[in-house]
């Protein structure tokens, strides 16, 4: 599982440029499923099982894309100004390294500020790719980059860029490996463009027309010094989402998840996330509406180059997902 998470997090695929990560995931998933295809927005849709009696059509969504940076213009000295693809926090950026999808690398520098206790805004930062003029700068306006940071195994904990949401993708792949039989028709959807507005989930949900939707994604924690108060911590189990910034989980789905976790004796946490949301939000309001929920992997330092998760939470999220999918579902 760690090897898989390393492979997934070390691939560079910001929103809209999911080609590389899609290929990596496809190689893992294709031998495990009955059918696999890519839709018009680039979502990778893998079906396992056929609708039997007592079965339901279920859509799982984990997003393949990661937050990134996009060149907005190149100045006369060859410095690349940029803005975010998805939510970037400026205080995590200065002196960081980035890799463009064409393979070129750069380091993030910043303008001088008189008061060093202040953070630079994104408009005061730039990417230095080693160019000396606009002419010899290999980066063009519109070129896209992602954080460049290797995966880091701390034993019980793992750190990487793009843990959001490659860890969710890893849980789905691992669940595919461990799912023996199911009465359900399950669509494992590795979605595109989540970080810019849940766009891949919206179109794939419309196409699949599921009876139940579940997203697999990271959530914040309240267990670091002076953190925002939140009743989720690393190592205390996967979080069953009750509410986030964009969605109220379907109460029946929440109850089904809690029942299943308790029956399987798996640790779980009750999650209320005040800001941020997941693909489940888009699934919930597709067509005439879908009951949805979300299994969250607790994660520190989300949207930074060093996102941290706990190995046990990842394993228990996988076990919970497999338990949910294995049996007939009555909401
Ligand atoms: Co995110
Ligand atoms: Zn995410």
JSON list of C-alpha atoms in Angstrom, two decimals, residues 32 226 297 311 314:
[
{"chain": "A", "resi": 32, "resn": "UNK", "atom": "CA", "xyz": [-9.11, -5.96, -11.32]},
{"chain": "A", "resi": 226, "resn": "UNK", "atom": "CA", "xyz": [-3.74, 25.85, 18.07]},
{"chain": "A", "resi": 297, "resn": "UNK", "atom": "CA", "xyz": [-8.95, 10.08, 5.42]},
{"chain": "A", "resi": 311, "resn": "UNK", "atom": "CA", "xyz": [-1.18, 4.37, 7.81]},
{"chain": "A", "resi": 314, "resn": "UNK", "atom": "CA", "xyz": [-5.71, 4.36, 5.36]}
]
